[in-house]
Amino acid sequence: MSRALICVDIQNDFCPGGALEVAEGLETATVANALMERFDRVIATQDWHPANHKSFAAMHPWRYPGDVIDLNGLQQILWPIHCVQGSFGAEFVRELRTDQFEKVFVKGTDPEIDSYSGFFDNGHKKATGLGDYLKEKGVDEVYICGLALDVCVKFTVLDALQLGFKTYLVADGTRAVNLNEGDGERAIEEMKEKGALIVNSDEVK
Ligand code: VGL
Ligand code: ZN
């Protein structure tokens, strides 16, 4: 048995003061840091958009963050400009022990399609390499924390389940955007329904 901790998008733009701030987002770094030494390997994902990414409302005249459009056949929520490659907002938060990362997988690099999951783009067309990497290393259990619970963490968890990993959500190591009230709780329900195990960090031995 080999297990990995996957830290999803713990980046400045998703923390208070950032472009797409999540309340208490920084708490996820504290939890992730405390968990790292209990794992065989620690992997991170990083939202890493080109400046012209079409998930940005600013790319679409008269559209605003929160609007939903059709983007190349997929429903796309429009977001504020965030996690632009090379920007401060795209950096991992300073508190995060990035020296413990064995490998970082970037996502959202194609301007024409978004990528919430750390494994695949939203159309499930291209893989980031994370799934193959974990299989190659013999990982069978993944513990997932980070940002945001109701967006990228949720889709990363659902893909991990589909790929056959025993998948744990570290609930106290995530926070939700809550575009709509209750999104975070609904995300947890959906993950649970689809087979994810919900734990708190103090239960991870
Ligand atoms: C995310 C919205 C847009 C996330 C990324 O990491 O949860 N959310 N891009
Ligand atoms: Zn993004």
mmCIF file of C-alpha atoms and ligand atoms in Angstrom:
data_model
loop_
_atom_site.group_PDB
_atom_site.id
_atom_site.type_symbol
_atom_site.label_atom_id
_atom_site.label_comp_id
_atom_site.label_asym_id
_atom_site.label_seq_id
_atom_site.Cartn_x
_atom_site.Cartn_y
_atom_site.Cartn_z
ATOM 1 C CA MET A 1 0.000 0.000 0.000
ATOM 2 C CA SER A 2 1.304 3.383 -0.966
ATOM 3 C CA ARG A 3 -0.473 6.637 -0.390
ATOM 4 C CA ALA A 4 -0.151 10.175 -1.651
ATOM 5 C CA LEU A 5 -1.294 13.527 -0.339
ATOM 6 C CA ILE A 6 -2.587 15.719 -3.155
ATOM 7 C CA CYS A 7 -2.609 19.464 -2.411
ATOM 8 C CA VAL A 8 -4.970 21.128 -4.856
ATOM 9 C CA ASP A 9 -4.346 24.736 -5.918
ATOM 10 C CA ILE A 10 -3.155 26.225 -2.615
ATOM 11 C CA GLN A 11 -2.275 29.465 -4.412
ATOM 12 C CA ASN A 12 -2.360 33.162 -3.530
ATOM 13 C CA ASP A 13 -5.302 33.973 -5.784
ATOM 14 C CA PHE A 14 -7.521 31.511 -3.905
ATOM 15 C CA CYS A 15 -6.620 32.937 -0.497
ATOM 16 C CA PRO A 16 -7.859 36.122 1.189
ATOM 17 C CA GLY A 17 -6.627 39.135 -0.773
ATOM 18 C CA GLY A 18 -6.446 37.098 -3.980
ATOM 19 C CA ALA A 19 -8.424 37.541 -7.181
ATOM 20 C CA LEU A 20 -10.714 34.590 -6.489
ATOM 21 C CA GLU A 21 -10.480 34.554 -2.749
ATOM 22 C CA VAL A 22 -11.875 31.735 -0.682
ATOM 23 C CA ALA A 23 -12.750 32.493 2.952
ATOM 24 C CA GLU A 24 -10.157 30.931 5.281
ATOM 25 C CA GLY A 25 -8.269 29.579 2.272
ATOM 26 C CA LEU A 26 -4.946 29.882 4.056
ATOM 27 C CA GLU A 27 -6.069 27.365 6.678
ATOM 28 C CA THR A 28 -5.700 24.656 4.045
ATOM 29 C CA ALA A 29 -1.937 25.285 3.942
ATOM 30 C CA THR A 30 -1.664 24.758 7.702
ATOM 31 C CA VAL A 31 -3.492 21.440 7.468
ATOM 32 C CA ALA A 32 -1.532 20.336 4.396
ATOM 33 C CA ASN A 33 1.794 21.168 6.077
ATOM 34 C CA ALA A 34 0.903 19.152 9.162
ATOM 35 C CA LEU A 35 -0.067 16.110 7.075
ATOM 36 C CA MET A 36 2.900 15.973 4.719
ATOM 37 C CA GLU A 37 5.273 13.873 6.824
ATOM 38 C CA ARG A 38 2.642 11.152 7.214
ATOM 39 C CA PHE A 39 2.728 10.411 3.485
ATOM 40 C CA ASP A 40 4.958 8.444 1.150
ATOM 41 C CA ARG A 41 4.736 11.302 -1.317
ATOM 42 C CA VAL A 42 3.203 14.752 -1.586
ATOM 43 C CA ILE A 43 1.918 15.995 -4.931
ATOM 44 C CA ALA A 44 0.550 19.432 -5.790
ATOM 45 C CA THR A 45 -1.636 20.803 -8.529
ATOM 46 C CA GLN A 46 -1.372 24.396 -9.687
ATOM 47 C CA ASP A 47 -3.981 26.365 -11.605
ATOM 48 C CA TRP A 48 -1.819 27.852 -14.355
ATOM 49 C CA HIS A 49 -3.663 29.898 -16.928
ATOM 50 C CA PRO A 50 -2.364 31.882 -19.893
ATOM 51 C CA ALA A 51 -3.408 35.563 -19.664
ATOM 52 C CA ASN A 52 -6.017 35.035 -22.406
ATOM 53 C CA HIS A 53 -7.753 32.073 -20.790
ATOM 54 C CA LYS A 54 -11.396 31.911 -21.834
ATOM 55 C CA SER A 55 -12.603 31.099 -18.328
ATOM 56 C CA PHE A 56 -11.891 34.768 -17.544
ATOM 57 C CA ALA A 57 -14.985 37.000 -17.751
ATOM 58 C CA ALA A 58 -12.724 39.785 -19.048
ATOM 59 C CA MET A 59 -12.211 37.802 -22.278
ATOM 60 C CA HIS A 60 -15.922 38.095 -23.102
ATOM 61 C CA PRO A 61 -17.455 41.538 -23.766
ATOM 62 C CA TRP A 62 -20.351 42.373 -21.395
ATOM 63 C CA ARG A 63 -19.891 39.218 -19.363
ATOM 64 C CA TYR A 64 -19.244 39.227 -15.633
ATOM 65 C CA PRO A 65 -17.751 36.763 -13.168
ATOM 66 C CA GLY A 66 -20.409 34.217 -12.233
ATOM 67 C CA ASP A 67 -22.051 34.268 -15.672
ATOM 68 C CA VAL A 68 -22.259 30.929 -17.436
ATOM 69 C CA ILE A 69 -21.432 30.632 -21.140
ATOM 70 C CA ASP A 70 -20.978 27.891 -23.703
ATOM 71 C CA LEU A 71 -17.257 27.436 -24.278
ATOM 72 C CA ASN A 72 -16.505 25.070 -27.145
ATOM 73 C CA GLY A 73 -19.552 22.982 -26.276
ATOM 74 C CA LEU A 74 -19.053 22.914 -22.504
ATOM 75 C CA GLN A 75 -20.813 25.012 -19.866
ATOM 76 C CA GLN A 76 -18.252 27.400 -18.430
ATOM 77 C CA ILE A 77 -18.602 29.538 -15.315
ATOM 78 C CA LEU A 78 -16.762 32.796 -15.875
ATOM 79 C CA TRP A 79 -14.221 33.786 -13.237
ATOM 80 C CA PRO A 80 -12.199 36.869 -12.444
ATOM 81 C CA ILE A 81 -8.717 36.848 -13.974
ATOM 82 C CA HIS A 82 -6.752 34.508 -11.684
ATOM 83 C CA CYS A 83 -3.665 32.302 -11.528
ATOM 84 C CA VAL A 84 -2.036 33.780 -14.598
ATOM 85 C CA GLN A 85 1.216 31.969 -15.376
ATOM 86 C CA GLY A 86 4.153 33.685 -13.702
ATOM 87 C CA SER A 87 2.049 36.073 -11.611
ATOM 88 C CA PHE A 88 2.124 36.379 -7.827
ATOM 89 C CA GLY A 89 -1.472 35.134 -7.669
ATOM 90 C CA ALA A 90 -0.447 31.876 -9.325
ATOM 91 C CA GLU A 91 2.326 31.182 -6.800
ATOM 92 C CA PHE A 92 1.779 28.742 -3.986
ATOM 93 C CA VAL A 93 1.114 30.553 -0.728
ATOM 94 C CA ARG A 94 4.316 31.404 1.102
ATOM 95 C CA GLU A 95 3.300 29.371 4.177
ATOM 96 C CA LEU A 96 3.020 26.142 2.216
ATOM 97 C CA ARG A 97 5.943 23.711 2.540
ATOM 98 C CA THR A 98 6.526 23.432 -1.188
ATOM 99 C CA ASP A 99 9.953 21.859 -0.558
ATOM 100 C CA GLN A 100 7.998 18.713 0.355
ATOM 101 C CA PHE A 101 6.380 18.484 -3.096
ATOM 102 C CA GLU A 102 7.653 15.524 -5.070
ATOM 103 C CA LYS A 103 6.000 16.798 -8.204
ATOM 104 C CA VAL A 104 3.688 19.602 -9.343
ATOM 105 C CA PHE A 105 1.082 19.162 -12.061
ATOM 106 C CA VAL A 106 -0.161 22.335 -13.748
ATOM 107 C CA LYS A 107 -3.630 22.586 -15.240
ATOM 108 C CA GLY A 108 -5.766 25.043 -17.175
ATOM 109 C CA THR A 109 -2.966 25.866 -19.602
ATOM 110 C CA ASP A 110 -5.120 25.579 -22.753
ATOM 111 C CA PRO A 111 -6.979 28.898 -23.227
ATOM 112 C CA GLU A 112 -9.900 27.113 -24.887
ATOM 113 C CA ILE A 113 -10.831 24.750 -22.047
ATOM 114 C CA ASP A 114 -10.855 24.900 -18.260
ATOM 115 C CA SER A 115 -9.473 22.209 -16.010
ATOM 116 C CA TYR A 116 -10.961 21.923 -12.555
ATOM 117 C CA SER A 117 -9.678 18.422 -11.885
ATOM 118 C CA GLY A 118 -5.997 17.818 -11.321
ATOM 119 C CA PHE A 119 -6.280 14.779 -13.599
ATOM 120 C CA PHE A 120 -8.154 15.891 -16.753
ATOM 121 C CA ASP A 121 -9.546 18.982 -18.450
ATOM 122 C CA ASN A 122 -13.274 19.621 -18.092
ATOM 123 C CA GLY A 123 -13.989 17.764 -21.337
ATOM 124 C CA HIS A 124 -11.968 14.749 -20.155
ATOM 125 C CA LYS A 125 -9.963 15.032 -23.367
ATOM 126 C CA LYS A 126 -6.414 15.587 -22.119
ATOM 127 C CA ALA A 127 -4.741 14.200 -19.026
ATOM 128 C CA THR A 128 -2.324 16.262 -16.940
ATOM 129 C CA GLY A 129 -0.170 13.202 -16.277
ATOM 130 C CA LEU A 130 -1.102 12.984 -12.587
ATOM 131 C CA GLY A 131 -3.031 9.704 -12.938
ATOM 132 C CA ASP A 132 -0.299 7.884 -14.846
ATOM 133 C CA TYR A 133 2.322 9.237 -12.452
ATOM 134 C CA LEU A 134 0.520 7.920 -9.374
ATOM 135 C CA LYS A 135 -0.070 4.508 -10.988
ATOM 136 C CA GLU A 136 3.568 4.311 -12.052
ATOM 137 C CA LYS A 137 4.609 4.948 -8.446
ATOM 138 C CA GLY A 138 2.260 2.256 -7.161
ATOM 139 C CA VAL A 139 0.014 4.670 -5.315
ATOM 140 C CA ASP A 140 -3.361 3.144 -4.454
ATOM 141 C CA GLU A 141 -4.708 5.600 -1.865
ATOM 142 C CA VAL A 142 -4.989 9.356 -2.283
ATOM 143 C CA TYR A 143 -5.845 11.975 0.320
ATOM 144 C CA ILE A 144 -6.991 15.247 -1.177
ATOM 145 C CA CYS A 145 -6.978 18.722 0.384
ATOM 146 C CA GLY A 146 -6.751 22.309 -0.858
ATOM 147 C CA LEU A 147 -8.868 24.773 -2.831
ATOM 148 C CA ALA A 148 -11.561 25.059 -3.655
ATOM 149 C CA LEU A 149 -13.757 22.377 -2.128
ATOM 150 C CA ASP A 150 -16.729 22.925 -4.446
ATOM 151 C CA VAL A 151 -14.673 23.383 -7.629
ATOM 152 C CA CYS A 152 -11.216 21.921 -8.164
ATOM 153 C CA VAL A 153 -11.072 19.707 -5.077
ATOM 154 C CA LYS A 154 -14.443 18.143 -5.933
ATOM 155 C CA PHE A 155 -13.523 17.336 -9.522
ATOM 156 C CA THR A 156 -10.108 16.015 -8.498
ATOM 157 C CA VAL A 157 -11.776 13.692 -5.976
ATOM 158 C CA LEU A 158 -14.352 12.466 -8.520
ATOM 159 C CA ASP A 159 -11.662 11.715 -11.114
ATOM 160 C CA ALA A 160 -9.504 9.938 -8.523
ATOM 161 C CA LEU A 161 -12.468 7.677 -7.748
ATOM 162 C CA GLN A 162 -13.066 7.010 -11.447
ATOM 163 C CA LEU A 163 -9.410 6.081 -11.878
ATOM 164 C CA GLY A 164 -9.766 3.482 -9.137
ATOM 165 C CA PHE A 165 -7.883 5.110 -6.281
ATOM 166 C CA LYS A 166 -9.160 4.696 -2.759
ATOM 167 C CA THR A 167 -9.975 8.352 -2.270
ATOM 168 C CA TYR A 168 -10.153 10.380 0.928
ATOM 169 C CA LEU A 169 -11.283 13.984 1.208
ATOM 170 C CA VAL A 170 -9.501 15.726 4.090
ATOM 171 C CA ALA A 171 -12.483 17.874 5.026
ATOM 172 C CA ASP A 172 -10.761 20.310 7.399
ATOM 173 C CA GLY A 173 -8.023 20.806 4.795
ATOM 174 C CA THR A 174 -10.401 22.350 2.251
ATOM 175 C CA ARG A 175 -12.582 25.461 1.975
ATOM 176 C CA ALA A 176 -15.362 26.283 -0.479
ATOM 177 C CA VAL A 177 -15.911 29.235 -2.827
ATOM 178 C CA ASN A 178 -19.668 28.960 -2.163
ATOM 179 C CA LEU A 179 -20.741 30.873 -5.265
ATOM 180 C CA ASN A 180 -24.167 29.685 -4.132
ATOM 181 C CA GLU A 181 -24.843 29.142 -0.457
ATOM 182 C CA GLY A 182 -24.419 25.475 0.452
ATOM 183 C CA ASP A 183 -22.165 24.548 -2.499
ATOM 184 C CA GLY A 184 -19.517 23.228 -0.116
ATOM 185 C CA GLU A 185 -21.901 20.895 1.714
ATOM 186 C CA ARG A 186 -23.452 19.703 -1.541
ATOM 187 C CA ALA A 187 -19.982 18.971 -2.918
ATOM 188 C CA ILE A 188 -19.182 16.806 0.110
ATOM 189 C CA GLU A 189 -22.489 14.932 -0.303
ATOM 190 C CA GLU A 190 -21.759 14.251 -3.964
ATOM 191 C CA MET A 191 -18.232 13.010 -3.255
ATOM 192 C CA LYS A 192 -19.520 10.773 -0.470
ATOM 193 C CA GLU A 193 -22.269 9.372 -2.708
ATOM 194 C CA LYS A 194 -19.717 8.505 -5.367
ATOM 195 C CA GLY A 195 -17.489 6.634 -2.948
ATOM 196 C CA ALA A 196 -15.117 9.137 -1.378
ATOM 197 C CA LEU A 197 -14.261 8.714 2.286
ATOM 198 C CA ILE A 198 -14.546 11.933 4.264
ATOM 199 C CA VAL A 199 -12.030 12.357 7.077
ATOM 200 C CA ASN A 200 -10.521 15.094 9.191
ATOM 201 C CA SER A 201 -6.770 15.518 9.401
ATOM 202 C CA ASP A 202 -6.586 14.246 12.997
ATOM 203 C CA GLU A 203 -7.885 10.863 11.740
ATOM 204 C CA VAL A 204 -5.019 10.512 9.269
ATOM 205 C CA LYS A 205 -2.392 8.350 10.936
HETATM 206 C C1 VGL B 1 -10.575 26.982 -9.283
HETATM 207 C C2 VGL B 1 -12.171 28.331 -10.220
HETATM 208 C C3 VGL B 1 -11.379 28.551 -11.327
HETATM 209 C C4 VGL B 1 -10.140 26.120 -8.135
HETATM 210 C C5 VGL B 1 -9.759 27.178 -10.377
HETATM 211 O O1 VGL B 1 -8.932 25.867 -7.966
HETATM 212 O O2 VGL B 1 -11.026 25.671 -7.371
HETATM 213 N N1 VGL B 1 -11.769 27.552 -9.210
HETATM 214 N N2 VGL B 1 -10.178 27.958 -11.384
HETATM 215 ZN ZN ZN B 2 -8.795 28.587 -12.824
#
